[in-house]
Coordinates of C-alpha atoms in Angstrom, one line a residue:
Chain A
M25 CA 93.1 95.9 90.8
T26 CA 96.5 95.0 92.6
E27 CA 96.7 98.4 95.5
T28 CA 100.3 96.9 96.7
A29 CA 103.2 95.8 95.1
E30 CA 102.6 91.9 95.6
K31 CA 105.7 90.4 96.5
A32 CA 106.9 87.4 95.1
L33 CA 106.5 84.2 97.3
P34 CA 110.4 82.4 97.9
D35 CA 111.8 81.2 94.5
G36 CA 110.7 77.0 94.4
W37 CA 107.5 77.2 95.9
E38 CA 103.9 77.6 94.3
L39 CA 101.0 79.6 96.2
V40 CA 98.0 76.7 96.4
V41 CA 94.5 78.5 97.6
G42 CA 90.9 78.4 97.8
L43 CA 88.4 80.7 99.0
E44 CA 84.7 79.9 100.3
V45 CA 82.9 83.4 100.3
H46 CA 80.3 83.1 102.3
V47 CA 77.6 85.4 101.3
E48 CA 73.8 86.9 102.5
L49 CA 70.9 86.6 100.7
A50 CA 68.7 90.1 99.7
T51 CA 65.6 88.4 100.6
V52 CA 62.8 90.7 103.2
T53 CA 62.7 87.7 105.5
K54 CA 64.6 84.7 106.7
L55 CA 65.6 81.0 105.4
F56 CA 63.1 78.5 107.8
C57 CA 60.7 81.5 108.9
G58 CA 58.6 85.1 108.5
C59 CA 61.1 87.7 110.5
A60 CA 63.1 90.4 108.6
N61 CA 67.0 89.5 106.7
E62 CA 68.0 92.3 109.1
F63 CA 70.2 92.0 111.9
T64 CA 71.1 96.4 112.7
S65 CA 67.5 96.3 114.9
D66 CA 67.5 95.7 118.5
P67 CA 68.6 93.1 119.9
N68 CA 66.4 89.7 119.8
T69 CA 63.2 91.9 117.7
N70 CA 63.7 89.5 114.2
V71 CA 63.2 86.1 116.4
C72 CA 60.6 83.8 116.6
P73 CA 60.4 80.1 117.4
V74 CA 61.7 78.4 114.6
C75 CA 64.9 80.9 115.4
V76 CA 65.7 79.2 118.8
G77 CA 64.5 76.2 118.1
L78 CA 61.4 76.2 120.6
P79 CA 60.1 72.6 120.4
G80 CA 57.2 72.0 117.8
S81 CA 58.2 75.2 115.6
L82 CA 58.9 74.1 111.5
P83 CA 60.8 75.7 109.0
V84 CA 59.7 76.5 105.5
I85 CA 62.0 77.3 103.8
N86 CA 62.4 81.0 102.3
A87 CA 61.2 81.0 98.0
A88 CA 63.2 84.0 97.1
A89 CA 66.2 83.1 99.1
V90 CA 65.6 79.2 96.1
E91 CA 65.7 81.5 93.1
F92 CA 68.6 83.6 94.5
A93 CA 70.8 80.9 94.9
M94 CA 69.6 78.8 91.3
R95 CA 70.3 82.2 90.0
L96 CA 73.4 82.7 91.4
G97 CA 74.2 79.4 90.1
R98 CA 73.6 79.8 87.6
A99 CA 75.2 82.9 87.0
L100 CA 78.2 81.0 87.9
G101 CA 77.9 78.5 85.5
C102 CA 77.2 76.1 87.7
E103 CA 74.5 73.2 87.3
V104 CA 71.3 73.5 89.2
R105 CA 70.2 70.1 90.6
P106 CA 68.2 68.7 93.2
S107 CA 69.6 69.0 96.7
V108 CA 68.6 68.5 100.1
M109 CA 69.0 70.6 103.4
A110 CA 71.1 68.7 106.2
R111 CA 72.1 69.5 109.8
K112 CA 75.2 69.9 110.5
N113 CA 75.2 69.5 114.8
Y114 CA 77.4 72.1 116.7
F115 CA 77.5 73.0 119.9
Y116 CA 77.9 76.9 120.6
P117 CA 75.1 79.6 121.8
D118 CA 75.5 81.0 118.7
M119 CA 73.1 78.8 117.1
A120 CA 69.5 77.6 119.8
K121 CA 68.7 74.7 117.7
D122 CA 73.0 73.0 119.0
Y123 CA 72.1 72.4 114.4
Q124 CA 73.0 75.3 111.6
T125 CA 70.7 74.1 108.7
T126 CA 72.6 73.7 105.4
Q127 CA 73.4 71.6 102.5
Y128 CA 76.0 68.5 102.6
D129 CA 76.4 66.2 100.2
Q130 CA 73.5 67.8 98.0
P131 CA 73.8 70.8 97.3
T132 CA 71.8 73.2 95.0
S133 CA 74.8 74.2 92.4
I134 CA 77.7 72.4 91.4
D135 CA 80.8 72.6 89.0
G136 CA 80.4 76.4 87.8
E137 CA 83.2 78.0 86.8
L138 CA 84.5 82.0 87.6
M139 CA 86.7 83.4 85.0
L140 CA 88.9 86.5 85.9
G141 CA 89.3 89.3 84.1
D142 CA 92.7 88.9 82.7
G143 CA 91.0 85.5 81.0
A144 CA 92.5 82.6 84.4
V145 CA 89.2 80.7 84.9
V146 CA 88.5 79.7 88.2
G147 CA 86.4 76.1 88.9
I148 CA 84.4 76.7 91.3
E149 CA 83.2 73.4 93.4
R150 CA 80.0 74.3 94.3
A151 CA 77.7 76.9 95.9
H152 CA 75.1 75.1 98.6
I153 CA 72.0 76.9 100.6
E154 CA 73.1 78.2 104.5
E155 CA 71.9 79.5 107.8
D156 CA 73.4 81.9 109.3
A157 CA 73.9 81.6 113.1
G158 CA 73.6 84.1 116.0
K159 CA 76.0 86.9 117.2
T160 CA 77.6 86.4 120.5
T161 CA 79.6 89.2 122.3
H162 CA 82.3 88.0 125.2
I163 CA 81.8 90.6 128.4
G164 CA 85.0 91.0 130.7
G165 CA 88.3 89.9 130.0
G166 CA 88.7 93.0 127.6
G167 CA 85.9 91.1 125.1
R168 CA 88.6 88.3 124.3
I169 CA 86.6 84.3 123.7
N170 CA 89.5 82.5 126.5
D171 CA 89.0 86.0 129.4
A172 CA 85.3 86.4 128.9
E173 CA 83.1 85.9 132.6
Y174 CA 80.3 85.2 130.2
S175 CA 79.5 86.1 127.0
L176 CA 75.4 87.9 125.2
V177 CA 73.7 86.4 122.1
D178 CA 71.4 88.5 119.8
Y179 CA 69.4 85.9 117.5
N180 CA 68.5 88.0 114.7
R181 CA 71.2 87.0 111.9
A182 CA 70.2 82.9 113.4
G183 CA 68.7 81.6 110.2
V184 CA 69.1 84.8 107.7
P185 CA 69.6 83.3 104.8
L186 CA 73.6 82.5 103.4
V187 CA 74.6 81.2 99.6
E188 CA 78.6 79.8 100.2
V189 CA 80.6 79.7 97.2
V190 CA 83.3 77.0 96.9
S191 CA 86.0 77.6 94.9
R192 CA 88.4 75.4 93.6
P193 CA 92.2 75.1 94.8
D194 CA 93.2 76.8 91.5
I195 CA 93.9 80.6 92.5
R196 CA 98.0 80.2 92.1
T197 CA 98.4 83.7 93.1
I198 CA 97.1 87.0 95.8
D199 CA 96.5 88.7 92.9
H200 CA 94.0 86.2 91.5
A201 CA 92.8 85.7 94.8
K202 CA 91.8 89.6 95.0
A203 CA 90.4 89.5 90.9
Y204 CA 87.9 86.4 92.8
V205 CA 86.5 88.2 95.0
S206 CA 85.8 91.2 93.1
E207 CA 84.2 89.4 90.1
L208 CA 82.7 87.4 92.6
R209 CA 80.9 90.7 93.9
D210 CA 80.3 92.1 90.7
I211 CA 78.4 88.8 90.0
L212 CA 76.8 90.2 93.3
L213 CA 75.4 93.3 92.6
A214 CA 74.7 93.0 89.0
T215 CA 72.0 89.3 90.2
E216 CA 71.1 91.9 92.2
V217 CA 71.6 88.3 95.3
S218 CA 73.3 89.7 97.8
D219 CA 74.7 94.0 98.3
A220 CA 78.0 92.4 98.5
K221 CA 79.3 94.6 101.6
M222 CA 82.5 92.7 102.7
E223 CA 83.3 95.1 105.6
E224 CA 79.9 94.9 106.6
G225 CA 80.1 91.2 106.6
S226 CA 77.3 90.7 103.7
M227 CA 80.1 88.4 102.0
R228 CA 82.8 86.7 103.6
V229 CA 85.5 85.5 102.6
D230 CA 88.0 82.4 104.1
A231 CA 90.8 81.1 103.0
N232 CA 92.1 77.4 102.5
V233 CA 96.1 78.6 101.5
S234 CA 98.7 75.5 101.0
V235 CA 102.4 76.3 99.4
R236 CA 104.1 73.6 96.8
P237 CA 107.3 73.1 95.2
V238 CA 107.0 74.8 91.4
G239 CA 106.2 71.8 88.9
S240 CA 104.2 69.3 91.5
D241 CA 100.8 69.5 91.3
E242 CA 100.6 67.7 95.2
L243 CA 98.3 70.0 97.0
R244 CA 99.8 69.8 100.8
T245 CA 97.9 70.8 103.7
R246 CA 96.3 73.7 103.8
C247 CA 94.9 75.8 107.0
E248 CA 92.1 77.7 106.5
I249 CA 92.5 81.5 107.4
K250 CA 89.4 83.0 108.6
N251 CA 88.0 86.5 110.1
I252 CA 88.4 88.1 106.8
N253 CA 87.1 91.9 106.6
S254 CA 88.7 93.0 103.1
I255 CA 89.9 92.5 99.9
R256 CA 93.3 93.9 100.8
S257 CA 93.0 91.5 104.4
L258 CA 92.7 88.2 102.2
G259 CA 95.8 89.7 100.0
R260 CA 98.2 90.2 103.6
A261 CA 96.8 87.1 105.4
I262 CA 97.1 84.6 102.0
E263 CA 101.3 85.9 102.3
Y264 CA 101.2 85.7 105.8
E265 CA 100.8 81.8 105.7
A266 CA 102.1 80.5 103.0
L267 CA 105.9 82.2 104.1
R268 CA 104.2 80.8 107.3
H269 CA 104.3 77.2 105.7
I270 CA 106.9 77.5 103.1
D271 CA 109.5 78.4 106.6
L272 CA 108.1 75.0 108.6
Y273 CA 108.8 73.3 105.5
G274 CA 112.2 75.0 105.4
S275 CA 112.6 73.9 108.9
G276 CA 112.4 70.4 108.7
E277 CA 108.6 70.8 109.9
A278 CA 104.7 70.9 108.5
P279 CA 101.8 73.3 109.1
R280 CA 99.7 71.5 110.7
Q281 CA 95.7 71.6 109.2
E282 CA 93.8 73.8 111.0
T283 CA 92.0 77.3 111.5
R284 CA 93.4 80.4 112.1
H285 CA 91.8 83.8 112.6
W286 CA 94.2 86.7 110.9
D287 CA 95.1 89.4 113.3
E288 CA 94.0 92.5 110.7
A289 CA 96.1 94.3 113.3
G290 CA 98.7 92.2 113.9
G291 CA 99.2 91.6 110.3
R292 CA 99.8 88.3 111.2
S293 CA 97.0 85.2 112.1
T294 CA 96.9 83.3 114.8
P295 CA 95.5 79.7 116.0
G296 CA 91.8 79.0 116.2
R297 CA 89.9 75.7 118.2
S298 CA 92.0 73.0 117.9
K299 CA 92.1 69.6 116.1
E300 CA 90.4 67.4 118.0
D301 CA 87.1 69.2 118.2
A302 CA 87.1 70.0 113.7
D303 CA 84.3 68.5 111.4
D304 CA 83.0 65.9 113.8
Y305 CA 79.6 67.4 112.7
R306 CA 77.3 64.3 112.6
Y307 CA 75.8 65.8 110.0
F308 CA 72.4 63.8 108.7
Q309 CA 69.4 65.2 106.1
E310 CA 67.2 68.0 108.0
P311 CA 63.3 66.0 108.7
D312 CA 61.6 68.3 109.0
L313 CA 62.1 70.3 105.1
V314 CA 61.7 68.0 101.8
P315 CA 63.7 67.8 98.0
L316 CA 64.2 70.7 97.0
R317 CA 64.4 69.9 92.6
P318 CA 64.1 72.1 90.5
S319 CA 62.5 71.6 87.0
A320 CA 64.2 72.3 83.7
D321 CA 61.2 74.9 82.9
V322 CA 61.9 76.5 86.0
V323 CA 66.1 76.8 85.7
A324 CA 65.5 78.0 82.2
A325 CA 63.1 80.5 83.0
I326 CA 66.3 81.8 86.4
D327 CA 68.7 82.1 82.7
A328 CA 66.6 83.8 80.5
T329 CA 66.4 87.1 83.5
L330 CA 70.4 86.6 83.9
P331 CA 71.6 90.0 83.6
V332 CA 74.6 90.6 81.4
L333 CA 77.5 89.4 83.4
P334 CA 80.9 91.6 83.8
A335 CA 82.7 88.8 81.7
A336 CA 81.0 89.2 79.2
R337 CA 80.5 93.2 80.0
R338 CA 84.2 92.4 79.5
A339 CA 84.3 90.7 76.6
R340 CA 82.0 93.9 75.0
F341 CA 84.6 95.9 74.1
A342 CA 87.4 93.1 73.6
A343 CA 87.5 93.9 69.5
R344 CA 87.3 97.7 69.5
C345 CA 90.6 98.7 71.3
T346 CA 93.7 97.9 72.5
V347 CA 93.4 99.3 75.9
S348 CA 95.1 97.0 79.1
A349 CA 92.2 94.5 80.1
A350 CA 92.7 95.5 83.9
T351 CA 91.1 99.2 82.0
I352 CA 88.4 97.1 80.7
A353 CA 88.4 95.3 83.7
T354 CA 88.1 99.3 85.6
V355 CA 85.6 100.7 83.6
V356 CA 82.7 97.4 84.2
E357 CA 83.4 97.2 87.1
R358 CA 82.5 101.0 87.7
G359 CA 79.1 100.6 85.6
Q360 CA 80.6 103.2 83.0
D361 CA 81.0 99.8 79.9
N362 CA 77.3 100.9 78.5
L363 CA 78.5 104.8 78.6
A364 CA 81.8 104.3 76.7
L365 CA 80.6 101.7 74.7
A366 CA 78.2 104.2 73.0
A367 CA 80.2 106.9 72.7
I368 CA 82.5 103.8 70.6
E369 CA 79.2 103.4 68.8
A370 CA 78.1 107.3 67.8
G371 CA 82.2 107.3 66.6
A372 CA 84.6 108.2 69.6
D373 CA 88.2 106.3 69.5
A374 CA 87.6 103.0 71.9
D375 CA 90.8 102.9 73.7
K376 CA 90.7 106.9 73.9
V377 CA 86.8 106.7 75.4
L378 CA 88.8 103.6 78.2
T379 CA 92.0 105.0 78.7
R380 CA 90.0 108.9 79.6
I381 CA 86.6 107.3 81.5
E382 CA 89.2 105.0 83.7
N383 CA 91.4 108.1 84.5
D384 CA 89.6 110.5 84.1
L385 CA 85.5 110.1 85.4
A386 CA 87.3 107.7 88.5
I387 CA 83.7 109.1 90.3
D388 CA 80.8 108.2 92.0
D389 CA 78.2 109.8 89.3
W390 CA 79.0 110.6 86.3
S391 CA 75.2 110.4 85.5
L392 CA 76.1 114.0 84.0
V393 CA 78.3 113.2 81.6
S394 CA 75.9 111.7 77.8
V395 CA 77.0 110.0 75.5
E396 CA 77.1 112.7 72.8
G397 CA 79.0 115.1 74.7
L398 CA 81.6 112.1 75.7
A399 CA 81.5 111.3 72.0
A400 CA 82.2 115.2 70.9
L401 CA 84.6 115.7 73.8
I402 CA 87.0 112.4 72.8
S403 CA 86.7 113.4 69.0
M404 CA 87.9 116.7 69.4
E405 CA 90.8 115.8 71.2
T406 CA 91.8 113.0 68.7
A407 CA 91.2 115.4 66.4
G408 CA 94.0 117.6 68.5
E409 CA 91.9 120.3 69.0
L410 CA 91.6 119.9 72.6
T411 CA 95.8 119.0 74.4
A412 CA 95.5 115.9 77.0
T413 CA 95.3 118.7 80.1
Q414 CA 92.2 120.3 77.7
T415 CA 90.3 117.7 77.7
K416 CA 90.6 116.5 80.8
Q417 CA 89.6 119.9 82.6
V418 CA 86.6 119.4 79.8
L419 CA 85.2 116.4 81.5
A420 CA 85.4 117.2 84.5
Q421 CA 83.2 120.2 84.2
L422 CA 81.1 117.8 82.0
A423 CA 80.6 115.2 85.3
S424 CA 79.9 118.3 87.5
Q425 CA 77.7 120.4 85.8
G426 CA 77.0 119.0 81.6
G427 CA 76.6 120.7 78.8
D428 CA 78.2 120.6 75.8
P429 CA 82.5 120.7 75.4
K430 CA 82.4 122.7 72.9
A431 CA 80.6 125.4 74.5
I432 CA 83.2 124.5 77.9
A433 CA 86.1 124.2 75.6
T434 CA 85.2 128.0 73.9
E435 CA 84.0 129.0 78.4
L436 CA 87.3 128.0 79.3
G437 CA 89.2 129.7 76.7
F438 CA 90.8 126.7 75.0
E439 CA 90.9 127.6 71.2
A440 CA 93.4 125.4 69.8
M441 CA 97.0 126.8 70.1
E442 CA 98.6 127.3 66.3
S443 CA 101.5 125.7 66.3
D444 CA 103.1 128.7 64.7
E445 CA 102.5 130.7 68.2
L446 CA 104.6 127.5 69.8
D447 CA 107.4 128.1 67.0
V448 CA 107.7 131.4 68.3
L449 CA 107.4 130.5 71.9
V450 CA 109.8 128.0 71.3
D451 CA 112.2 130.3 69.4
Q452 CA 111.9 133.1 71.7
L453 CA 113.7 130.3 74.9
V454 CA 115.6 128.9 73.1
A455 CA 117.2 132.6 73.1
D456 CA 116.8 133.5 76.6
N457 CA 118.7 130.3 77.5
P458 CA 121.1 129.2 75.6
A459 CA 123.5 127.0 77.5
E460 CA 120.3 124.8 78.0
W461 CA 120.0 124.5 74.7
D462 CA 123.2 123.8 73.7
R463 CA 123.0 120.8 76.4
F464 CA 119.7 119.9 74.6
T465 CA 121.6 119.2 70.5
S466 CA 125.1 118.5 71.4
G467 CA 124.6 117.0 75.2
D468 CA 124.9 112.9 75.8
D469 CA 121.1 111.0 75.9
G470 CA 120.4 112.3 79.3
D471 CA 121.2 115.7 79.5
R472 CA 118.6 116.0 76.0
K473 CA 116.0 114.3 78.7
K474 CA 116.9 116.9 81.7
M475 CA 116.3 119.8 78.4
Q476 CA 113.8 118.2 76.9
G477 CA 111.6 118.4 80.2
F478 CA 113.6 122.4 81.2
F479 CA 111.5 123.5 77.9
T480 CA 108.7 121.9 77.6
G481 CA 108.0 122.6 81.5
R482 CA 108.4 126.4 81.1
I483 CA 107.0 126.2 77.8
M484 CA 103.8 124.4 79.5
A485 CA 104.2 127.3 82.0
A486 CA 103.9 130.1 79.9
T487 CA 101.0 128.4 78.4
R488 CA 99.1 127.7 81.5
G489 CA 99.0 124.0 80.7
Q490 CA 97.3 124.6 77.7
A491 CA 100.3 123.2 74.7
D492 CA 100.0 120.3 73.3
G493 CA 103.0 118.1 75.2
R494 CA 102.5 115.7 71.8
A495 CA 103.7 119.6 69.3
V496 CA 105.8 121.0 71.3
A497 CA 107.8 117.4 71.7
E498 CA 108.5 117.5 67.8
I499 CA 108.9 121.3 67.5
L500 CA 111.9 120.3 70.0
G501 CA 113.0 117.4 67.5
R502 CA 112.7 119.6 64.6
K503 CA 115.0 123.0 65.8
A504 CA 117.0 120.5 67.2
R505 CA 117.8 118.6 63.8
G506 CA 118.0 122.2 63.2
Chain B
M17 CA 76.4 44.7 124.4
S18 CA 77.1 46.0 120.9
E19 CA 79.6 45.1 118.8
R20 CA 78.8 48.6 117.2
I21 CA 78.8 50.9 120.1
T22 CA 82.2 51.6 122.4
R23 CA 82.5 52.7 125.8
D24 CA 84.6 55.6 124.0
D25 CA 82.4 56.5 121.4
V26 CA 79.8 57.8 123.8
V27 CA 83.2 59.7 125.9
H28 CA 83.3 61.5 122.3
V29 CA 79.9 61.9 122.1
A30 CA 79.2 63.8 124.9
R31 CA 81.9 66.2 124.7
L32 CA 80.8 67.2 121.6
A33 CA 77.3 67.9 122.7
R34 CA 79.0 69.0 126.7
L35 CA 77.2 67.1 128.6
Q36 CA 78.9 65.7 131.3
L37 CA 78.4 61.6 132.2
S38 CA 79.0 60.2 135.9
E39 CA 80.6 56.9 135.1
A40 CA 77.8 54.7 135.8
E41 CA 75.8 57.0 133.0
I42 CA 78.7 56.0 130.6
D43 CA 78.3 52.4 130.9
R44 CA 74.3 52.5 130.9
F45 CA 74.1 54.6 127.6
T46 CA 77.2 52.7 126.0
E47 CA 74.4 50.1 126.2
Q48 CA 71.3 51.9 125.8
L49 CA 72.1 53.8 122.8
G50 CA 73.9 50.0 121.9
D51 CA 70.3 48.4 121.8
V52 CA 68.7 51.7 119.1
L53 CA 71.6 50.4 117.2
D54 CA 70.9 47.0 117.2
H55 CA 67.4 47.4 116.9
A56 CA 68.8 50.2 113.7
E57 CA 70.4 46.9 113.0
D58 CA 67.4 44.1 111.6
V59 CA 66.5 47.3 109.6
E60 CA 69.8 46.3 107.6
S61 CA 68.1 42.2 107.1
L62 CA 65.9 43.7 104.6
D63 CA 65.8 43.4 100.7
V64 CA 66.6 47.3 99.7
G65 CA 68.0 46.1 96.0
D66 CA 65.2 47.3 94.2
I67 CA 64.5 50.6 96.7
P68 CA 66.0 53.9 95.0
P69 CA 67.4 56.2 98.1
T70 CA 65.1 58.9 99.7
A71 CA 65.6 61.4 101.3
H72 CA 62.9 61.7 103.0
P73 CA 60.0 59.5 103.8
L74 CA 57.1 61.9 102.5
P75 CA 56.4 62.2 98.6
L76 CA 56.4 65.8 98.9
V77 CA 58.9 67.9 97.1
N78 CA 60.0 72.5 96.6
V79 CA 57.9 72.3 99.3
T80 CA 58.6 76.6 100.0
R81 CA 57.4 80.1 101.2
P82 CA 56.7 83.2 99.6
D83 CA 59.3 86.0 101.7
E84 CA 56.6 87.7 103.3
L85 CA 57.3 89.2 107.0
V86 CA 55.0 87.8 110.1
E87 CA 55.7 89.3 113.1
S88 CA 58.2 88.6 115.5
L89 CA 58.3 87.2 119.0
D90 CA 57.7 89.4 121.7
R91 CA 61.4 89.8 123.1
F92 CA 60.3 89.4 126.2
E93 CA 58.5 86.8 125.9
L94 CA 61.3 85.6 124.3
L95 CA 64.3 86.4 127.0
A96 CA 61.6 84.6 129.6
Q97 CA 62.5 81.1 128.4
A98 CA 65.7 81.6 129.2
P99 CA 67.8 80.8 132.2
F100 CA 68.9 84.1 131.8
A101 CA 68.9 87.3 129.6
E102 CA 70.8 90.9 129.8
D103 CA 70.5 94.3 128.0
G104 CA 67.4 92.5 125.8
H105 CA 70.3 89.4 125.4
F106 CA 70.6 85.5 126.9
R107 CA 73.4 85.8 128.8
V108 CA 75.4 82.3 128.7
P109 CA 78.3 80.9 130.0
P110 CA 81.7 81.6 128.8
V111 CA 82.7 78.3 129.5
L112 CA 82.4 77.8 125.4
G113 CA 85.5 79.1 123.3
E114 CA 85.4 79.9 119.9
Q115 CA 82.6 78.4 117.3
P116 CA 83.4 75.4 116.2

């Protein structure tokens, strides 16, 4: 889960993070009109009077978008309830209407939770439906907003349906923040609500970051960090922001509540818009759209079609194995859990199946690996018929060409090496290297370890890696004891 | 003049809408908006204690449309509505800073 070791906050400080994730819904058309939900087309080709708010145009909400929003809400354990659309007024050319249609005090989904791979739970405050804005490109002045000579606007994205998922400020570590986004992405993919591609902007994460002294339960001034384009950026941005706050408190100052932009190349955040314009959106209920009121039957029908979610998929392994939660999470995240589960049910050792898949099946296409093949291979390894190295090689060939593991092992010349042969080899090595053997048997701990490595290495070289490492260790130990 | 809206309120709202008002306009709109609010105040005098809050005057809920494509506007026609267009885009002044 972690790409780089997480830098801990200085002693005595605790991180407080809440995340707001905008998700583009995988509908065919936009939220309030029949224009294509597709904004890689030529600029301004998927635009109609509703998209640009021409006088007399009337929005009608997309039934599929509402269904997706409710499905996501239920997948996050939310109460799905009656909701009302509202106008969020702001003056900026990315919305020709001068307002964004969103939900304000009556969102579709409230009070859910998301469980992370390690069992930590993050509360979901709300998940509401809203429309996306158009795209502005700043021309001149090096493309920077403040120096631009003018801006060009493309409304293809204006009106694309979004759900904004707002977490509670329950996140206490950078790893949990990353895990939350990764878990949410898995849920979006499992429910087919969105293609959830962070790098393409179909999933956008803003982080509300503050810090507080350990042991305190206060919520201090937070800053909202925008423009985070990957899970890795998210970790860097939160760390930078938390350390910035701690520095400020350390020098007797305090952060101001503001929106900041993450600059990935510079590794820092810079202040965004000024406070005087912020949060003065004069929300009011959208008079052109009537309330949504899903019946209990509609919600029950959604529940009935929800797929098994990642948390439940992970739980299926918990009672069967002793591998780490991270291993199980990886296998589920890659969608290899059904293969693993079936191989285990076919009799293969659960821990071995999961670790082999995690370490040696980290590939895009494993469709040639059959349940029977994997189960048979793991059983051969467990029975000592194949060494770890040999098992990996057979698995690689299973994945690239398919087939029967026994036949592949024979084809690759993997006959289990008899202990007798190993014994003879070890005797020969001992005779050839008396000084090293003496250090192994009579040296200190460091010597013994070093020489164990020396002899094992020689044996592996002599057997082209086919010897079983555990058997070698056992023979060396036995001979050393005399 | 109404107590409900001050000259400063009008200046603030004008700024949010990026409207440039003369001093005389600020005075005039303060008075006009005050009249509107006074009129709304008449409604407050009604006893609505027994009436549940409603989001909408229409007795309708769940009005949706199917997720089906409808032809978009012709781009030439669309851009012709704007004062300036360039390269298939609407062209706007750079005076607006970043998105709120």
